[in-house]
XYZ file of C-alpha atoms in Angstrom:
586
model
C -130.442 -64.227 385.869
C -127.381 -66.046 384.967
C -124.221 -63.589 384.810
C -122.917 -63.742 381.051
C -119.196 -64.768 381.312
C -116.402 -61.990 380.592
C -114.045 -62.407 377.201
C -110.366 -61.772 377.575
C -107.684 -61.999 375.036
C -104.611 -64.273 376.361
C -101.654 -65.553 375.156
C -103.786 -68.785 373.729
C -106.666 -66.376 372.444
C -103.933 -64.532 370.671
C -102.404 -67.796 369.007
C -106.502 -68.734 368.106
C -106.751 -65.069 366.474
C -103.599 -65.940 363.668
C -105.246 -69.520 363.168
C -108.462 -67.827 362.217
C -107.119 -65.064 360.308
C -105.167 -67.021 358.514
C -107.823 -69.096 357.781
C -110.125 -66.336 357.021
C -107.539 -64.486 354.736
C -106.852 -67.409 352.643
C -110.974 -68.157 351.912
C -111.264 -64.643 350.729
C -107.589 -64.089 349.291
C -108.710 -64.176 345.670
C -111.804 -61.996 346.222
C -109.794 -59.635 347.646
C -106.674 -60.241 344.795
C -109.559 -59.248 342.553
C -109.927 -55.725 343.575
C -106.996 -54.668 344.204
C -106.884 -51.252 341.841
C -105.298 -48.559 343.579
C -102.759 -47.158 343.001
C -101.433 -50.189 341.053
C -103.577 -52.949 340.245
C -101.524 -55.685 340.304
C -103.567 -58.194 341.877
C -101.659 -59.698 345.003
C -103.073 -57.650 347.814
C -105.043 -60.753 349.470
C -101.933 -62.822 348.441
C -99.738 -60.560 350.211
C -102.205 -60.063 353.302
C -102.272 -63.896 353.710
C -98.309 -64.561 353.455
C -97.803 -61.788 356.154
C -100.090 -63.476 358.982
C -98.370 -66.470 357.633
C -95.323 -65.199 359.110
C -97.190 -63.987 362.443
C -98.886 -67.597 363.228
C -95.472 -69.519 362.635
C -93.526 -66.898 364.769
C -96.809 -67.231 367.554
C -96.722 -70.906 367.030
C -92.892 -71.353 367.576
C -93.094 -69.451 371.352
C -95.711 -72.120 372.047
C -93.717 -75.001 370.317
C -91.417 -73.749 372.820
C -93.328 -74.094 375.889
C -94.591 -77.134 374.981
C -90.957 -78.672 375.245
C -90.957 -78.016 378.978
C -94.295 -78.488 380.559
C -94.831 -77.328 383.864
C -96.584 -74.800 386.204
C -95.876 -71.317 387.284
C -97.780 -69.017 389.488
C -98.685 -65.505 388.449
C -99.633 -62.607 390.999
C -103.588 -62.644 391.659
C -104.056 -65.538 389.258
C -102.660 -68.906 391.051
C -100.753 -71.380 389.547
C -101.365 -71.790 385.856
C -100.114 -74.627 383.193
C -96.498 -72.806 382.069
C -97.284 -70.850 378.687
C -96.639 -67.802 376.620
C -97.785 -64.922 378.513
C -100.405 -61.987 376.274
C -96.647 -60.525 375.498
C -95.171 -63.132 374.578
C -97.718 -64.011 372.012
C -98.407 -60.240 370.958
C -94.734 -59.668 370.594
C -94.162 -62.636 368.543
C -97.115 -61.959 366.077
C -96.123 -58.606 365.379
C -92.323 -60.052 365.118
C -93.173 -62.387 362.557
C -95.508 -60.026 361.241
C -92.747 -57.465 360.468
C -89.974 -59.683 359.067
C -92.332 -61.287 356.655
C -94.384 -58.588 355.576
C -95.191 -58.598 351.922
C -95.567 -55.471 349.962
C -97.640 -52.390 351.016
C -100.448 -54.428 352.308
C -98.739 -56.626 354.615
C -96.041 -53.568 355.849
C -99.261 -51.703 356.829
C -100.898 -54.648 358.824
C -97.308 -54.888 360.089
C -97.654 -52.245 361.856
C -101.154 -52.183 363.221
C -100.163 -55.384 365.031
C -96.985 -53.590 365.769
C -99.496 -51.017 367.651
C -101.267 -53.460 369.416
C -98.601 -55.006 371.028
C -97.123 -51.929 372.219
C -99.938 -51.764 374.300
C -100.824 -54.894 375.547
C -97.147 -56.458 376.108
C -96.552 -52.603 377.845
C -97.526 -54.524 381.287
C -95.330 -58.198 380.545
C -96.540 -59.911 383.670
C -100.638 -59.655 382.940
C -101.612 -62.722 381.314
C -104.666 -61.109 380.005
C -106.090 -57.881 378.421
C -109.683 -56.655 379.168
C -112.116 -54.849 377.087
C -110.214 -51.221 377.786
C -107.008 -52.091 377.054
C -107.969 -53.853 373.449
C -109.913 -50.284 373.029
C -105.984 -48.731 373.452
C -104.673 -51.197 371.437
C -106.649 -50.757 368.696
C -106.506 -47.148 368.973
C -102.518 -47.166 369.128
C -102.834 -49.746 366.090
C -104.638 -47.040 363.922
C -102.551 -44.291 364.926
C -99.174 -46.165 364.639
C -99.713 -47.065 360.870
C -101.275 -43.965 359.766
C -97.470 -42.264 361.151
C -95.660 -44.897 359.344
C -97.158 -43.732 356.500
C -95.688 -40.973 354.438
C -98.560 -39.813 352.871
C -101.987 -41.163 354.267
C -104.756 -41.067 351.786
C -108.537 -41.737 352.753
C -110.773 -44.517 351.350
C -107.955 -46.819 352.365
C -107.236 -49.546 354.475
C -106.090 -46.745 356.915
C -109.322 -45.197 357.078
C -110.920 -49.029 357.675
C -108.227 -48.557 360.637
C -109.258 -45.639 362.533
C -112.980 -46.084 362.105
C -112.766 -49.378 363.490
C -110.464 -47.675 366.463
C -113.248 -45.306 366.851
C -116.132 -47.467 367.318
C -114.157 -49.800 369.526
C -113.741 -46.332 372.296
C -117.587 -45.986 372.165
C -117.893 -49.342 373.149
C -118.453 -50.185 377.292
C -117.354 -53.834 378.033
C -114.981 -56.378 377.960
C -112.820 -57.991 374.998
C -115.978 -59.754 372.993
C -118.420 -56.513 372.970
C -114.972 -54.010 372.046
C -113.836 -56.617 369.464
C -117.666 -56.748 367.796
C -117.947 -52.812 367.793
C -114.623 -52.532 365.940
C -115.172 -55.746 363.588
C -118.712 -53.537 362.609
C -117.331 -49.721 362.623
C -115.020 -51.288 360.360
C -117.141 -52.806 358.144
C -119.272 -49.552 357.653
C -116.119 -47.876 356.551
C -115.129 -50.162 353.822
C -118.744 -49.854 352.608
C -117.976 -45.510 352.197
C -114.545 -46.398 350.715
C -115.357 -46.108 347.145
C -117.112 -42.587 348.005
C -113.387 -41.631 349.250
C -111.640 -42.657 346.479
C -112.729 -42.047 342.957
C -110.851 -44.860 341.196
C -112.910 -47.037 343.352
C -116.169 -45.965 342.484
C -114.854 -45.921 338.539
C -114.035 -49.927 339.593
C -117.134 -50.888 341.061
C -115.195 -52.056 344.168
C -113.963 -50.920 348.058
C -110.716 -50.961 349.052
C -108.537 -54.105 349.220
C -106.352 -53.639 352.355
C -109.600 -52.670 354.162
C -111.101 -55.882 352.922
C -108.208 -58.079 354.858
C -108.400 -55.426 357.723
C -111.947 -56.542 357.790
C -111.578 -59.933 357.895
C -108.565 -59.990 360.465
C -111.341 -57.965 362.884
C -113.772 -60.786 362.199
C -111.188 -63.535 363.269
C -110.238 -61.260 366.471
C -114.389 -61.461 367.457
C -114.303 -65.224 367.146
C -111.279 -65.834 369.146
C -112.340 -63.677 371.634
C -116.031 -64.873 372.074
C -116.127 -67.998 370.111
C -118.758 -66.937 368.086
C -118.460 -67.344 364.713
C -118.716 -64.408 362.421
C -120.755 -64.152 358.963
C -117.830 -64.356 356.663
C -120.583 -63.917 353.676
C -120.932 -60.471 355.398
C -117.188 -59.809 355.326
C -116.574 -60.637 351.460
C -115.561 -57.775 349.439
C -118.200 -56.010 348.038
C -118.019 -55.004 344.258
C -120.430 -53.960 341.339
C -119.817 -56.348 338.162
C -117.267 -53.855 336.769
C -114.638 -55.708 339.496
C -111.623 -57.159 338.028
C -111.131 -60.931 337.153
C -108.761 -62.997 339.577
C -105.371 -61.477 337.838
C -103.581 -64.572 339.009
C -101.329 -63.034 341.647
C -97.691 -63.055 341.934
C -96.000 -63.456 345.300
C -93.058 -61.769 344.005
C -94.697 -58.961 342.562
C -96.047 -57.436 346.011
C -97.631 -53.951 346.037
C -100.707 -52.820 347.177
C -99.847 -49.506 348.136
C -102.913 -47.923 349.558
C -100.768 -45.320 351.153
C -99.558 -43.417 347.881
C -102.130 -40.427 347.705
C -105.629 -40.027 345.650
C -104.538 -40.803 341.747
C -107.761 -39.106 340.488
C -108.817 -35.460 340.227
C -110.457 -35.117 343.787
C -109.853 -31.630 345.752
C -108.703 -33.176 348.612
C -106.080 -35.584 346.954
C -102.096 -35.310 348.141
C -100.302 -32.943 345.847
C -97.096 -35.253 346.156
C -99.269 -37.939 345.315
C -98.323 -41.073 342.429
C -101.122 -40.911 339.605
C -101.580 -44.287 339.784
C -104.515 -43.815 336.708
C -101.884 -41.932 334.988
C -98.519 -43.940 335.155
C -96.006 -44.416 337.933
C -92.960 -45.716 339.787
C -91.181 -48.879 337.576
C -90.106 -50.646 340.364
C -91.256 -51.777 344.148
C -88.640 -51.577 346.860
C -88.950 -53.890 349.779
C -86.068 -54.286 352.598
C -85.529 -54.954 356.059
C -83.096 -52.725 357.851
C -80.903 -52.535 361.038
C -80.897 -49.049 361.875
C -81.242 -46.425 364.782
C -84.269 -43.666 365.293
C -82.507 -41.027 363.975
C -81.008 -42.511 360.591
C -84.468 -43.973 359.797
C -85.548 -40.582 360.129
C -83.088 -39.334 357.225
C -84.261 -42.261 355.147
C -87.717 -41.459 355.232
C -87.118 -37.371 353.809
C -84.613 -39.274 351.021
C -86.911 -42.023 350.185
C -90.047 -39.996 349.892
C -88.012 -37.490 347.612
C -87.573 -40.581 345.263
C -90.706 -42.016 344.793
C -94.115 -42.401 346.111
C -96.166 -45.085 348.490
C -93.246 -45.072 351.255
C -94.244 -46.780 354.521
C -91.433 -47.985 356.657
C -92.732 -49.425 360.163
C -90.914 -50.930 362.717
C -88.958 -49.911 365.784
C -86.102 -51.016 367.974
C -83.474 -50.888 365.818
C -85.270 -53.440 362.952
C -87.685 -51.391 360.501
C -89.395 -52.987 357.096
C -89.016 -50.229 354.304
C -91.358 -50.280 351.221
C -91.645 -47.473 348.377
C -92.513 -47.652 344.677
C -89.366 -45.964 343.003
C -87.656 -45.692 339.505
C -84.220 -45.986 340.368
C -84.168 -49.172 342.572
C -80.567 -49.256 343.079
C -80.909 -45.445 344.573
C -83.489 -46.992 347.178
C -81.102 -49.673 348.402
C -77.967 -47.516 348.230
C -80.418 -45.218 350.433
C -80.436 -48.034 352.885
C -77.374 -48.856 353.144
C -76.050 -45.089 354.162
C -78.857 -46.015 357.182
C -77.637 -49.443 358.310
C -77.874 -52.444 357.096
C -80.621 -53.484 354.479
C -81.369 -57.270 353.714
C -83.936 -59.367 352.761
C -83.581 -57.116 349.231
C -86.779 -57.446 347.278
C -87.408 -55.170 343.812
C -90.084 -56.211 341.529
C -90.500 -54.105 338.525
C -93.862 -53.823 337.364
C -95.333 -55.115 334.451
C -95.164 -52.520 331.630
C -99.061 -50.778 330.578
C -100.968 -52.734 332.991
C -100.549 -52.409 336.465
C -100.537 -48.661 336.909
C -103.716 -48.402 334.875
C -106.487 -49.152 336.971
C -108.648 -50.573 334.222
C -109.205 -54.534 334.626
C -107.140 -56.786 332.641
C -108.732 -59.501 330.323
C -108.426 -62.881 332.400
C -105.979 -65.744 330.637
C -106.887 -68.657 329.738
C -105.810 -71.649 331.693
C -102.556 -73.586 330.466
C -102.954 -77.117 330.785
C -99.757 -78.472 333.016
C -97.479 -76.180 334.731
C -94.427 -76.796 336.878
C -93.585 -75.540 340.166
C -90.319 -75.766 341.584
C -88.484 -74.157 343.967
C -85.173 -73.111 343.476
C -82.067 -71.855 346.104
C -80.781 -69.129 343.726
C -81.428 -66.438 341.161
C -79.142 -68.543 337.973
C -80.956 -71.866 338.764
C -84.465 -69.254 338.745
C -83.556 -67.808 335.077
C -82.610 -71.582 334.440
C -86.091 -73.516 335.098
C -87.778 -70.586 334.035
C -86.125 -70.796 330.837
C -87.049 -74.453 330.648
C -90.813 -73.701 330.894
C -91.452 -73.724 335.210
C -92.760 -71.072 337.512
C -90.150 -70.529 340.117
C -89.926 -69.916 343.882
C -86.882 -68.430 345.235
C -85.603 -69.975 348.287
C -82.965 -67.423 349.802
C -80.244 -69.058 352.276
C -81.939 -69.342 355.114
C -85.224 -68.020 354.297
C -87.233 -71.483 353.218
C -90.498 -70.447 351.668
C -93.953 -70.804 353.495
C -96.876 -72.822 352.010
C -98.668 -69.595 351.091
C -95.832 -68.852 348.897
C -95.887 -72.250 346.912
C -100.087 -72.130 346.711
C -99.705 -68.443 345.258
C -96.738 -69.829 342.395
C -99.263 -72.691 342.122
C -102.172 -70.236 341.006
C -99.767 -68.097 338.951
C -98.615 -71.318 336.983
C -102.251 -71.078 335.936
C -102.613 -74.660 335.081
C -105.348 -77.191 335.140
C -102.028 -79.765 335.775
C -99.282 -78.958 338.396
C -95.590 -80.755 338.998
C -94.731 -79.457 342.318
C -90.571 -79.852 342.775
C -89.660 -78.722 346.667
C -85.816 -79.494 345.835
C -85.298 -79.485 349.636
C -86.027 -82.600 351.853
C -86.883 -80.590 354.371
C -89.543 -78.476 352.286
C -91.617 -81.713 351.798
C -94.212 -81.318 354.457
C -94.772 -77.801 353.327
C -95.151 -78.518 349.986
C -97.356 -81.124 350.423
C -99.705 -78.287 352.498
C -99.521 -76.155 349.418
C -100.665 -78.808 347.070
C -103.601 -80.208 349.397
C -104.677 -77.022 348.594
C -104.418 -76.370 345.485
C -106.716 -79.531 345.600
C -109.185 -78.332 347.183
C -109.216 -75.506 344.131
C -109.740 -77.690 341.758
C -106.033 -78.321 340.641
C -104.878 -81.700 340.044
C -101.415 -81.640 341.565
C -98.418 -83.816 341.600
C -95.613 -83.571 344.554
C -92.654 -85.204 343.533
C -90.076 -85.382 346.615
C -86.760 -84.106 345.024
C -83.938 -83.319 347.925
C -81.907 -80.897 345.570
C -82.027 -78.287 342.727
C -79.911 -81.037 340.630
C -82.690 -83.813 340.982
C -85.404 -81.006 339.985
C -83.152 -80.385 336.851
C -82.965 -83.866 335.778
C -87.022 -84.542 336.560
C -87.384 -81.384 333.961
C -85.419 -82.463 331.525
C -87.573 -85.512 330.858
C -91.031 -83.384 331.052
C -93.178 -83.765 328.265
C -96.325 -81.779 328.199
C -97.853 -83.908 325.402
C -97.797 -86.900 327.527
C -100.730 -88.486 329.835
C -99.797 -86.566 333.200
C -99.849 -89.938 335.433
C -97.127 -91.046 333.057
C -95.060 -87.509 332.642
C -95.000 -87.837 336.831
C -93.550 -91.366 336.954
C -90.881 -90.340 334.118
C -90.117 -86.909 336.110
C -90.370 -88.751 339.372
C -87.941 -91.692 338.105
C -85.259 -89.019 336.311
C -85.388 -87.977 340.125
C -85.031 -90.856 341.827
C -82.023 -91.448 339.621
C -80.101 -88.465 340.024
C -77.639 -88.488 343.005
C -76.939 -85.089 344.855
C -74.368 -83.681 346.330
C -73.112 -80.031 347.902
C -70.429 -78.285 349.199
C -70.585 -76.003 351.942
C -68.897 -74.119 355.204
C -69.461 -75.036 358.111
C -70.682 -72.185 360.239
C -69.653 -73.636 363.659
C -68.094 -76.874 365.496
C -70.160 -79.788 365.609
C -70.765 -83.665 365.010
C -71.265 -85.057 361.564
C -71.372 -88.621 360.175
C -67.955 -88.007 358.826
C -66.659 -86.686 362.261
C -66.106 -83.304 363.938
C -65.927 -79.921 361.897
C -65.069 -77.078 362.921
C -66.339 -73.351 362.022
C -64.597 -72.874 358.843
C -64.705 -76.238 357.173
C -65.268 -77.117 354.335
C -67.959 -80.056 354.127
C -68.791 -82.655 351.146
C -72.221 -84.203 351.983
C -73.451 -86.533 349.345
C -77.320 -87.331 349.526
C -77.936 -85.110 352.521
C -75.094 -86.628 354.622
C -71.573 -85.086 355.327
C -69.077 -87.194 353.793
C -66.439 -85.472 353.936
C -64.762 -82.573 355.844
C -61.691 -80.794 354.344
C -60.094 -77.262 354.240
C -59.776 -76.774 350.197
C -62.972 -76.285 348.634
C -61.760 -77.513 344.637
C -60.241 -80.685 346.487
C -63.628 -81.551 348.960
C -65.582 -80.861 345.296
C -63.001 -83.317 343.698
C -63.312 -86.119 346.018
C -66.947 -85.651 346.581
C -67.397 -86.157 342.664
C -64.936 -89.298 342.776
C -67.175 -90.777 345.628
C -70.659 -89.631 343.749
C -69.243 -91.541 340.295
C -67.966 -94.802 342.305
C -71.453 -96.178 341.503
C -71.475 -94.933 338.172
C -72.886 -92.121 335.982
C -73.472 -90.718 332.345
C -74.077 -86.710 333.329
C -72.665 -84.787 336.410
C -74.566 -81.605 336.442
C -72.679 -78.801 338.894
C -74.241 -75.680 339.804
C -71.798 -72.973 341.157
C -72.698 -70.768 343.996
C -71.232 -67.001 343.890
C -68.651 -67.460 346.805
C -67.172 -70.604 344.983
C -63.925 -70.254 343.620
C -63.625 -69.016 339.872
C -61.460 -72.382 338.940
C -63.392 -75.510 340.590
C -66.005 -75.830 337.732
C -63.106 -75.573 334.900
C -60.918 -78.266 337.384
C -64.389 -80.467 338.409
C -64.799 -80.960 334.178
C -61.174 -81.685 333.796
C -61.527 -84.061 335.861
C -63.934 -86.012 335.072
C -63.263 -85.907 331.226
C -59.840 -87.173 332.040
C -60.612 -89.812 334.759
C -64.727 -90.572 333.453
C -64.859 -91.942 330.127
C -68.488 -91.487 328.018
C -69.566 -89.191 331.231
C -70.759 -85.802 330.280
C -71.150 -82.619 331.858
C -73.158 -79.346 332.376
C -72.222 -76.665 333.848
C -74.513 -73.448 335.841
C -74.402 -70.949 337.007
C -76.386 -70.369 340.382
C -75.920 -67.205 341.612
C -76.247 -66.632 345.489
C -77.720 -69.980 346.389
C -76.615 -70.768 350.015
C -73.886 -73.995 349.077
C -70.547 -72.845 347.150
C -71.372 -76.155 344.614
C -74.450 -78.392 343.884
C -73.445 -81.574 342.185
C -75.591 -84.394 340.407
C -74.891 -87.393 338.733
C -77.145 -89.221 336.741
């Protein structure tokens, strides 16, 4: 009889599990959106599931991506000499890395940490470059265990409960990596069946539990990369009665799905601390990541969960990722910052009679053409937004993912979508958002602007009314037409077309390039703008960045309206957008 070949999970089987998640996650993301009702039905759950293994795959694909820049060999005790590669911990450390830092409301914090838990346990030994069947068993059990701590009050029927049943049927299971991930991929499917019998607002909804659904799913992708077998997704889809909700069209910025707030209904066994999620709650979601030590993140937790409700802060060696549901926001952060340091600030305030009800929400008609652009601070956000688009926030040094442009792309809402990157480098991700879209059914239009200021001008000349071939080649030549410039710092020495800067300069780049390098910010601007209207102009639009100097905009009009006859121009505001000035001329 021929011997049936062990499974293993390596550092490669480990990068194939956050392809196939991520794959998985985003085929069932709106199922999942659907039925997400408790405590706060706001929709995003899948959305939020998908953008935090997102984060895990990059941060898994950049330690390859590293490798892969310096082939070679190396030779590991009792396993030869092997093709140089991430090791188990380097992958398991880097998914539950990326994991962490990009987790997305309750959902995502919680699958945070399971990964978290895993890699505890298989990265414990650094030099095996494989786990076998018992030590996945530990993994998953520390996974289960791990995020049920992290959470400050654990409520059944939830994607924790999904957790440890799928931990427990994974110890009664005698084998290697394939038969322990099956038996947990199956004990958790049985669980998310029973979830509505846990959880009364469930049942009332006709659905199971959303972060159990994902937790499903991510078990399913773990059995394929393991075995190569491919699992019945069909089987995996989230089960619900016709009384499930209508796709609420999620919104990546409005993140909660809080399974960890306690039961909202009337059961005996529900949390008496809990959020009635049926009956109102919190106004606002709080979402941070925080440098701190064990024993401050310790006082945060008791001050926190005295605030508000759904608190689950996971994390570890001195970098945590905080979430609660609050009404005073600012008492949250300030909360944070008496712990360490808090950043990556995220507070969403939810919608008002909707999301805390439970009860489904009548589904919107489609709007004909949308725009999508996104935009490097919070004025230029409150700007397009104003003019009609549906925005994407690009912090400084935080470029969106893909997932987060498809998810702006389904809450435009449109059978018609102008996608504006504003960031050359953005392009390529962009353009994996809208092949997307595509493939939903949404005719979509990437048009390559470089800069906020060439997005501007391409809206300015949008008109809905018109055939949508000929509204992109108008938006697309307003572009085209509109030169861009910034001013920044430099942040340390280095070469640039204009020559050497140091850490400290001041840098004029014009069209992506540095033109020039000075020490004054108001006179780089100045001869920036000189350079920018050589060729000519009728508008210079310049967006000012917080940590610009109060007087360049008032000196940048003076000057042109005493040196630039017949040339206009507007002035913004752009809040904390990364460059001190954005300049255009059209």
């Amino acid at each position: 009889m021929a011997q049936v070949p062990q499974t293993f999970l390596d550092g490669l089987a480990v990068r194939t599990w956050c392809g196939l998640a991520l794959r998985a996650l985003g085929r069932a993301r709106a199922e999942i959106d659907a039925i997400n009702v408790y405590p706060v039905a706001d929709g995003d759950t899948g959305t939020n599931l998908y953008l935090t293994v997102e984060s895990a795959a990059t941060a898994v694909e950049a330690v390859f991506a590293g490798y892969e820049t310096q082939p070679g060999y190396e030779t590991r005790p009792g396993y030869g000499t092997q093709p140089a590669g991430p090791t188990l911990a380097d992958a398991v450390r880097a998914m539950a890395h990326g994991a962490l830092i990009g987790a997305r409301g309750n959902s995502g914090t919680i699958l945070a940490q399971l990964l978290r838990g895993m890699a505890q346990v298989l990265a414990a030994d650094g030099a095996q470059p494989r786990c076998d069947g018992p030590a996945l068993r530990l993994a998953l059990r520390r996974a289960a265990d791990s995020a049920r701590q992290a959470v400050a009050h654990p409520v059944e029927g939830t994607v924790l409960t999904v957790a440890s049943a799928a931990a427990d049927a994974a110890e009664r299971a005698d084998g290697d990596c394939g038969t322990v991930a099956r038996a947990a991929h199956e004990g958790a499917r049985a669980a998310l069946a029973a979830t509505p019998s846990q959880l009364g607002v469930l049942a009332r909804a006709g659905v199971v539990d959303a972060g159990g659904s994902g937790l499903v799913a991510m078990l399913g992708a773990l059995v394929e990369a393991c075995t190569g077998e491919t699992v019945d997704t069909e089987a995996d889809r989230p089960a619900a009665t016709p009384n499930a909700l209508p796709d609420p069209d999620p919104d990546p910025e409005s993140e909660t799905e809080a399974e960890p707030a306690s039961d909202a209904d009337a059961d005996a066994d529900a949390d008496a601390g809990a959020c009635a999620a049926e009956d109102g709650g919190p106004a606002f979601e709080v979402i941070y990541l925080l440098e701190a030590d064990d024993t401050a993140v310790a006082r945060l937790r008791t001050r926190l969960d005295a605030l508000g409700d759904s608190l689950v802060v996971v994390g570890g060696d001195g970098l945590w990722n905080v979430h609660v549901h609050v009404d005073d926001a600012g008492a949250a952060v300030e909360a944070g910052v008496e712990a360490g340091r808090p950043y990556r600030i995220r507070i969403t305030h939810f919608g008002l009679g909707d999301v805390h009800t439970g009860g489904p929400r009548p589904p919107r008609e489609r709007a004909q053409r949308a725009v999508v652009a996104v935009v490097p601070g919070q004025g230029l956000a409150e700007l397009y937004t104003e003019a009609g688009a549906t925005t994407v926030l690009a912090r400084p040094g935080e470029p969106p993912a893909s997932g987060e442009l498809l998810a702006a792309v389904r809450r435009a809402h449109a059978r018609e979508v102008v996608l504006l990157p504003n960031d050359a480098e953005l392009r390529d991700t962009a353009a994996a958002a809208a092949e997307q879209a595509r493939t939903e059914g949404v005719r979509v239009a990437l048009i390559p602007t470089r800069s906020a200021v060439q997005g501007i001008a391409a809206l300015a000349v949008s008109e809905p009314g018109r055939r949508f071939d000929e509204d992109v080649v108008q938006m697309t030549s307003a572009a085209g037409a509109t030169r861009y410039g910034e001013v920044v710092v430099a942040e340390h020495r280095s070469w640039t077309t204009a020559g050497i800067c140091q850490a400290g300069d001041v840098l004029g780049l014009i069209d992506g390039d540095v033109a020039v390098i000075g020490a004054d910010v108001t006179t780089t601007a100045e001869t920036v703008l000189d350079r920018m209207l050589q060729a000519g102009g009728e508008l210079v639009t310049l967006v000012i960045g917080d940590e610009a100097p109060e007087t360049v905009a008032a000196h940048l009009e003076t000057r042109v309206r005493e040196s630039y006859l017949a040339v206009d121009t507007a002035v913004y505001r752009g809040g904390h957008q990364g460059a001190l000035l954005l300049i255009g001329v059209e």
